[in-house]
Coordinates of C-alpha atoms and ligand atoms in Angstrom, one line a residue:
M1 CA -6.1 14.3 -41.9
S2 CA -8.1 15.4 -44.9
L3 CA -8.4 19.2 -44.9
I4 CA -11.8 20.7 -45.7
H5 CA -13.1 24.2 -46.2
A6 CA -15.7 25.6 -44.0
S7 CA -17.8 25.8 -47.1
T8 CA -17.9 22.0 -47.1
I9 CA -20.2 22.3 -44.1
Q10 CA -23.7 22.7 -45.3
I11 CA -25.5 25.3 -43.2
T12 CA -29.2 25.6 -42.8
K13 CA -30.1 28.6 -40.6
A14 CA -33.0 28.7 -38.2
S15 CA -35.8 30.9 -39.5
T16 CA -36.2 32.6 -36.1
S17 CA -34.0 32.8 -33.0
K18 CA -35.2 31.7 -29.5
I19 CA -32.7 34.0 -27.9
H20 CA -35.2 36.7 -26.9
S21 CA -37.2 34.2 -24.8
V22 CA -34.1 33.3 -22.7
D23 CA -33.5 34.8 -19.3
F24 CA -29.7 35.0 -19.2
D25 CA -29.7 36.1 -15.6
N26 CA -31.4 32.9 -14.4
L27 CA -29.9 30.1 -16.4
E28 CA -30.1 26.6 -15.1
F29 CA -27.0 24.7 -16.2
G30 CA -27.6 22.7 -19.4
K31 CA -31.3 23.3 -19.9
V32 CA -31.4 25.9 -22.7
F33 CA -29.8 25.3 -26.1
T34 CA -28.8 27.7 -28.8
D35 CA -30.5 28.0 -32.2
H36 CA -28.2 25.6 -34.1
M37 CA -26.3 22.4 -33.8
F38 CA -23.6 20.6 -35.7
V39 CA -24.2 17.1 -37.0
C40 CA -22.0 14.7 -39.0
D41 CA -22.8 11.1 -40.0
Y42 CA -20.6 8.1 -40.2
E43 CA -21.7 5.8 -43.0
D44 CA -20.0 3.4 -45.4
G45 CA -16.7 3.6 -43.5
E46 CA -16.3 7.3 -43.4
W47 CA -17.4 10.5 -41.6
Q48 CA -19.5 12.5 -44.1
N49 CA -22.1 15.1 -44.6
P50 CA -21.1 17.7 -41.9
Q51 CA -24.0 20.1 -41.4
I52 CA -25.2 22.9 -39.2
I53 CA -28.9 22.8 -38.8
P54 CA -31.5 24.3 -36.4
Y55 CA -31.4 22.7 -33.0
Q56 CA -34.0 19.9 -33.1
A57 CA -34.9 16.5 -31.9
L58 CA -33.2 13.4 -33.5
S59 CA -35.1 10.7 -35.1
M60 CA -33.7 7.2 -34.5
E61 CA -34.9 3.6 -34.5
P62 CA -35.4 2.1 -31.1
S63 CA -32.9 -0.5 -32.1
A64 CA -30.1 2.1 -32.5
R65 CA -27.2 0.6 -30.6
V66 CA -26.5 3.5 -28.4
F67 CA -29.8 2.7 -26.5
H68 CA -28.7 -0.9 -25.8
Y69 CA -25.0 -1.0 -25.4
G70 CA -24.1 2.6 -24.4
Q71 CA -21.7 3.1 -27.3
A72 CA -21.4 6.8 -26.7
V73 CA -18.7 9.3 -25.7
F74 CA -18.8 13.1 -25.2
E75 CA -16.7 16.2 -24.4
G76 CA -17.3 19.3 -22.4
M77 CA -15.8 22.6 -23.4
K78 CA -16.6 26.3 -23.3
A79 CA -16.6 29.3 -25.6
Y80 CA -15.9 32.8 -24.1
K81 CA -16.4 36.3 -25.4
D82 CA -14.0 39.1 -24.6
E83 CA -14.7 42.8 -24.4
K84 CA -14.0 43.2 -28.1
D85 CA -16.6 40.6 -28.9
Q86 CA -13.9 38.1 -30.0
I87 CA -14.8 34.5 -29.3
W88 CA -12.3 32.2 -27.7
L89 CA -11.9 28.5 -26.9
F90 CA -9.6 27.1 -24.2
R91 CA -7.3 24.4 -25.3
P92 CA -9.7 22.8 -27.8
D93 CA -6.9 20.6 -29.2
Q94 CA -7.1 18.7 -25.9
N95 CA -10.8 18.1 -26.2
F96 CA -10.3 17.0 -29.8
E97 CA -7.6 14.5 -28.9
R98 CA -9.5 13.3 -25.9
I99 CA -12.8 12.6 -27.8
N100 CA -10.8 10.4 -30.2
K101 CA -9.1 8.6 -27.3
S102 CA -12.5 8.0 -25.8
S103 CA -13.9 6.9 -29.1
K104 CA -11.1 4.5 -29.8
R105 CA -11.7 2.7 -26.4
L106 CA -15.4 2.4 -27.2
A107 CA -14.6 1.1 -30.8
I108 CA -16.1 4.3 -32.3
P109 CA -14.3 5.6 -35.5
E110 CA -12.2 8.6 -34.8
F111 CA -13.5 12.0 -36.0
P112 CA -11.5 14.1 -38.5
E113 CA -9.8 17.2 -37.0
A114 CA -10.9 19.5 -39.8
Y115 CA -14.5 18.7 -39.3
F116 CA -14.2 19.2 -35.5
F117 CA -12.6 22.6 -35.8
N118 CA -14.5 23.9 -38.8
G119 CA -17.7 22.7 -37.2
L120 CA -17.0 24.5 -34.0
N121 CA -16.0 27.7 -35.7
E122 CA -19.0 27.9 -38.0
L123 CA -21.4 27.0 -35.2
L124 CA -20.0 29.6 -32.8
K125 CA -20.1 32.3 -35.4
L126 CA -23.7 31.5 -36.2
D127 CA -24.7 31.4 -32.5
S128 CA -22.3 34.2 -31.4
E129 CA -25.1 36.2 -29.8
W130 CA -25.6 33.5 -27.2
I131 CA -22.1 34.0 -25.8
K132 CA -22.3 36.8 -23.3
P133 CA -19.1 38.8 -22.4
G134 CA -18.1 39.1 -18.8
V135 CA -15.9 36.9 -16.7
G136 CA -17.7 33.7 -15.8
N137 CA -20.2 33.8 -18.6
S138 CA -19.7 31.2 -21.3
L139 CA -21.3 29.0 -23.8
Y140 CA -21.0 25.4 -22.7
L141 CA -20.2 23.1 -25.7
R142 CA -21.1 19.5 -25.8
P143 CA -19.6 17.5 -28.6
F144 CA -20.8 13.8 -28.5
V145 CA -20.9 10.7 -30.6
I146 CA -23.6 8.0 -30.6
A147 CA -23.9 4.6 -32.3
T148 CA -27.0 4.9 -34.5
E149 CA -27.0 1.6 -36.5
P150 CA -30.4 0.0 -36.1
A151 CA -29.5 -3.5 -35.1
I152 CA -29.1 -5.0 -31.6
S153 CA -26.4 -7.5 -32.2
A154 CA -23.7 -6.9 -29.5
S155 CA -20.9 -5.5 -31.7
P156 CA -19.7 -2.1 -32.7
A157 CA -22.1 -0.2 -34.9
R158 CA -21.4 0.6 -38.5
S159 CA -23.1 4.0 -38.3
Y160 CA -22.7 6.9 -35.9
K161 CA -23.6 10.5 -35.4
F162 CA -21.3 13.2 -34.2
L163 CA -23.0 16.3 -32.8
I164 CA -22.2 19.5 -31.1
I165 CA -24.9 21.3 -29.0
C166 CA -24.4 24.5 -27.1
S167 CA -25.9 25.7 -23.8
P168 CA -25.3 29.2 -22.4
A169 CA -23.9 29.1 -18.8
K170 CA -23.9 31.9 -16.3
A171 CA -21.1 33.1 -14.1
Y172 CA -22.1 31.6 -10.8
Y173 CA -20.9 31.2 -7.4
N174 CA -20.7 27.6 -6.6
E175 CA -21.3 26.6 -3.0
P176 CA -18.5 24.5 -1.4
V177 CA -19.3 20.8 -1.6
R178 CA -19.2 18.1 1.0
V179 CA -17.9 14.8 -0.3
L180 CA -17.7 11.2 0.7
F181 CA -14.5 9.1 0.1
A182 CA -15.6 5.9 -1.6
E183 CA -15.3 2.7 0.4
K184 CA -17.4 0.3 -1.4
F185 CA -18.5 1.4 -4.9
S186 CA -16.0 2.0 -7.7
R187 CA -16.2 4.3 -10.7
S188 CA -13.5 2.5 -12.7
A189 CA -11.0 -0.3 -12.6
N190 CA -7.7 -1.2 -14.1
G191 CA -8.0 -1.9 -17.8
G192 CA -11.5 -0.3 -17.9
V193 CA -12.9 2.9 -19.4
G194 CA -12.3 5.3 -16.5
F195 CA -10.0 7.4 -18.6
A196 CA -12.6 7.8 -21.4
K197 CA -15.4 10.3 -21.3
A198 CA -17.8 7.5 -21.9
A199 CA -21.5 8.2 -21.2
G200 CA -21.8 5.0 -19.1
N201 CA -19.2 6.2 -16.6
Y202 CA -21.7 8.8 -15.5
A203 CA -24.7 6.5 -15.4
A204 CA -22.7 4.2 -13.1
Q205 CA -22.1 7.0 -10.6
F206 CA -25.7 8.2 -10.2
Y207 CA -26.8 5.5 -7.7
P208 CA -23.8 5.6 -5.3
T209 CA -23.9 9.4 -5.5
S210 CA -27.6 9.4 -4.6
L211 CA -26.8 7.4 -1.5
A212 CA -24.1 9.9 -0.6
Q213 CA -26.6 12.7 -1.1
Q214 CA -29.0 11.1 1.3
K215 CA -26.2 11.3 3.9
G216 CA -25.7 14.9 3.2
F217 CA -22.7 14.7 0.8
Q218 CA -23.1 16.1 -2.7
Q219 CA -20.4 14.1 -4.4
I220 CA -18.1 11.1 -4.1
I221 CA -14.3 11.1 -4.3
W222 CA -13.6 7.8 -6.0
T223 CA -10.8 5.6 -4.7
D224 CA -8.9 2.9 -6.4
A225 CA -11.1 -0.1 -7.0
N226 CA -8.6 -2.7 -5.6
T227 CA -8.0 -1.3 -2.1
H228 CA -10.0 1.9 -1.7
D229 CA -6.9 3.3 0.0
Y230 CA -6.0 5.8 -2.7
L231 CA -7.9 9.0 -3.7
E232 CA -8.4 9.3 -7.5
E233 CA -11.0 11.8 -8.8
A234 CA -14.5 13.2 -8.3
G235 CA -16.1 11.7 -11.4
T236 CA -16.8 15.0 -13.0
M237 CA -13.7 16.8 -11.7
N238 CA -10.1 15.9 -10.9
I239 CA -9.1 16.6 -7.4
F240 CA -6.3 18.5 -5.6
F241 CA -5.2 18.6 -2.0
R242 CA -3.2 21.3 -0.3
I243 CA -1.1 20.2 2.6
G244 CA 0.8 23.1 4.1
D245 CA 1.9 25.0 1.0
K246 CA 2.2 22.0 -1.2
L247 CA -0.4 20.7 -3.7
L248 CA -1.0 17.0 -4.3
T249 CA -2.9 15.3 -7.1
A250 CA -3.1 11.8 -8.3
P251 CA -1.3 10.8 -11.5
T252 CA -3.6 10.0 -14.5
N253 CA -3.9 6.4 -15.4
D254 CA -6.5 4.2 -17.1
R255 CA -8.9 4.8 -14.2
I256 CA -8.7 8.6 -14.2
L257 CA -9.9 11.1 -16.7
D258 CA -7.0 13.3 -18.0
G259 CA -8.7 16.6 -17.3
V260 CA -7.8 19.8 -19.2
T261 CA -8.4 21.9 -16.1
R262 CA -6.2 19.5 -14.0
K263 CA -3.3 19.8 -16.4
S264 CA -3.7 23.6 -16.6
V265 CA -3.7 23.9 -12.8
I266 CA -0.5 21.8 -12.6
Q267 CA 1.1 24.1 -15.2
L268 CA -0.1 27.3 -13.4
A269 CA 1.2 25.9 -10.1
E270 CA 4.6 25.6 -11.7
D271 CA 4.4 29.1 -13.2
L272 CA 3.5 30.5 -9.8
G273 CA 6.2 28.7 -8.0
I274 CA 3.7 26.5 -6.0
E275 CA 5.0 23.0 -5.5
C276 CA 2.7 20.4 -6.9
E277 CA 3.4 16.7 -6.3
V278 CA 1.7 14.3 -8.8
R279 CA 1.7 11.0 -7.0
A280 CA -0.6 8.5 -5.5
V281 CA -2.5 10.1 -2.6
K282 CA -3.4 7.9 0.4
V283 CA -6.7 8.3 2.2
S284 CA -4.8 7.8 5.4
E285 CA -2.4 10.7 4.8
I286 CA -5.3 13.1 4.0
K287 CA -7.1 12.1 7.2
E288 CA -3.9 12.5 9.2
A289 CA -3.3 16.0 7.7
A290 CA -6.9 16.9 8.4
G291 CA -6.5 15.7 11.9
N292 CA -3.3 17.7 12.6
G293 CA -4.4 20.8 10.8
T294 CA -2.0 20.8 7.9
L295 CA -4.7 20.0 5.3
K296 CA -5.6 23.5 4.1
E297 CA -7.7 22.9 1.1
I298 CA -9.3 20.3 -1.2
F299 CA -10.7 21.4 -4.5
G300 CA -12.1 19.9 -7.7
A301 CA -11.0 21.0 -11.1
G302 CA -13.2 20.7 -14.2
T303 CA -14.5 22.7 -17.1
A304 CA -18.0 23.3 -15.8
A305 CA -17.2 24.9 -12.5
V306 CA -13.5 25.5 -13.1
I307 CA -12.6 25.1 -9.4
S308 CA -15.0 23.8 -6.7
E309 CA -14.1 24.2 -3.1
I310 CA -14.6 21.1 -0.9
S311 CA -15.6 22.0 2.6
A312 CA -15.8 18.6 4.3
F313 CA -15.2 14.9 3.7
E314 CA -16.3 11.7 5.3
H315 CA -14.5 8.4 5.5
A316 CA -15.2 5.4 7.7
D317 CA -17.7 7.4 9.7
D318 CA -15.1 10.1 10.4
V319 CA -16.2 13.5 9.2
F320 CA -13.7 16.3 8.7
E321 CA -14.7 19.9 8.3
L322 CA -12.2 22.2 6.5
A323 CA -12.1 25.8 7.5
H324 CA -12.7 28.2 4.5
V325 CA -9.4 29.9 3.6
E326 CA -10.5 33.6 3.4
E327 CA -7.4 35.1 1.8
G328 CA -5.1 33.7 -0.8
S329 CA -6.6 30.2 -1.2
Y330 CA -5.0 28.2 -3.9
G331 CA -8.4 27.3 -5.2
S332 CA -9.5 30.9 -5.8
L333 CA -6.0 31.8 -7.1
F334 CA -6.2 29.1 -9.8
K335 CA -9.8 30.0 -10.6
S336 CA -9.1 33.6 -11.2
H337 CA -6.0 32.9 -13.3
L338 CA -7.8 30.4 -15.4
L339 CA -10.9 32.7 -15.9
D340 CA -8.6 35.6 -16.9
I341 CA -6.8 33.6 -19.5
Q342 CA -10.0 32.1 -20.8
H343 CA -11.6 35.6 -21.2
N344 CA -8.6 37.1 -22.8
K345 CA -7.8 39.3 -19.8
A346 CA -4.4 37.9 -18.9
E347 CA -1.3 36.9 -20.8
D348 CA -1.5 33.5 -22.4
A349 CA 2.0 32.2 -21.8
H350 CA 1.3 28.7 -23.0
D351 CA -0.9 29.4 -26.1
W352 CA -4.0 27.9 -24.5
R353 CA -6.4 30.3 -26.1
Y354 CA -7.9 29.6 -29.6
L355 CA -9.5 32.4 -31.5
V356 CA -12.7 31.5 -33.3
K357 CA -12.6 32.9 -36.9
Ligands
PLP1 C1 -14.8 15.8 -17.9 C2 -14.3 15.2 -16.6 C3 -13.3 15.8 -15.8 C4 -12.8 17.2 -15.9 O1 -12.1 17.3 -17.1 P1 -11.9 18.8 -17.8 O2 -11.2 18.5 -19.1 O3 -11.1 19.5 -16.8 O4 -13.3 19.4 -17.9 C5 -12.9 15.0 -14.7 N1 -13.3 13.7 -14.5 C6 -14.2 13.1 -15.3 C7 -14.6 11.8 -15.0 C8 -14.7 13.8 -16.4 O5 -15.6 13.2 -17.2

């Protein structure tokens, strides 16, 4: 790792801020972006020229490889502000490692750690006003890498751009979601790219998800591509089942994204003395538990919504409705613990918080 100083990042400030035109009480997720963005180029075999510039459109040739072969990966993380106006990130080391794991699988050169962290620090200090204090408010950060080389031969590009853009996100109550267990379509397969945060993994989900939505289900829980007998993840969230007092979640493998929220929930469960089994989860056992009343909760875990309650699922034309747990649901317990740690309101026993300086 080559260490650099923040001063190595060339900063061009926006001449005016858009912040006063933003209605922070009515934010639609991912629509509004802050005044600045971080950009770094890969040319001649190395990442170079890290810059912070005003948020703006990119100019690229139509032959840029990202448009043709989907050579693109991304991350999703958040910055939080506490009551003393300190800015925090949550386990950013995990996002850094993961974007490079994703990049490696997509034959994209790995990004230097110092650029990643210095870029984040400088960008967040510059756009600090966009991070509102208060539990649930955050600034959603989207690091991503795209292949920019203008040549449509089907091979890895020789030039790339790494960017970070930031979008303010509001504390919001998310409605419980109804899901369909996949029986035909697959999101990923053995040896594939399911574990990577690859742009194409999302594109491939839109069509089957739109069919599910026509049937009244907002999301799909993906099953293993070979048999469709095992529940894997939701495609933007990892997934947990509570049967009796025990939690169940699938082990990560090359078909499942290794979520930061997932691994944090598993650790918090251990801290709180809640048994959590990490093992293959059969569709049949979840249907059986729903049938005999021992299935108490299903929830998704991911950075955007933290925890999302799942209120119903469908499989093979059987629909199961789950009663909302009013008091002491595991989902709300994990959500409030995570939010409190993220916003510097609770002890951080595992050193998950990272102070932006
Ligand atoms: C990002 C993502 C998740 C959630 O990961 P977090 O690190 O918890 O945000 C789960 N599944 C997929 C496919 C994802 O892309």
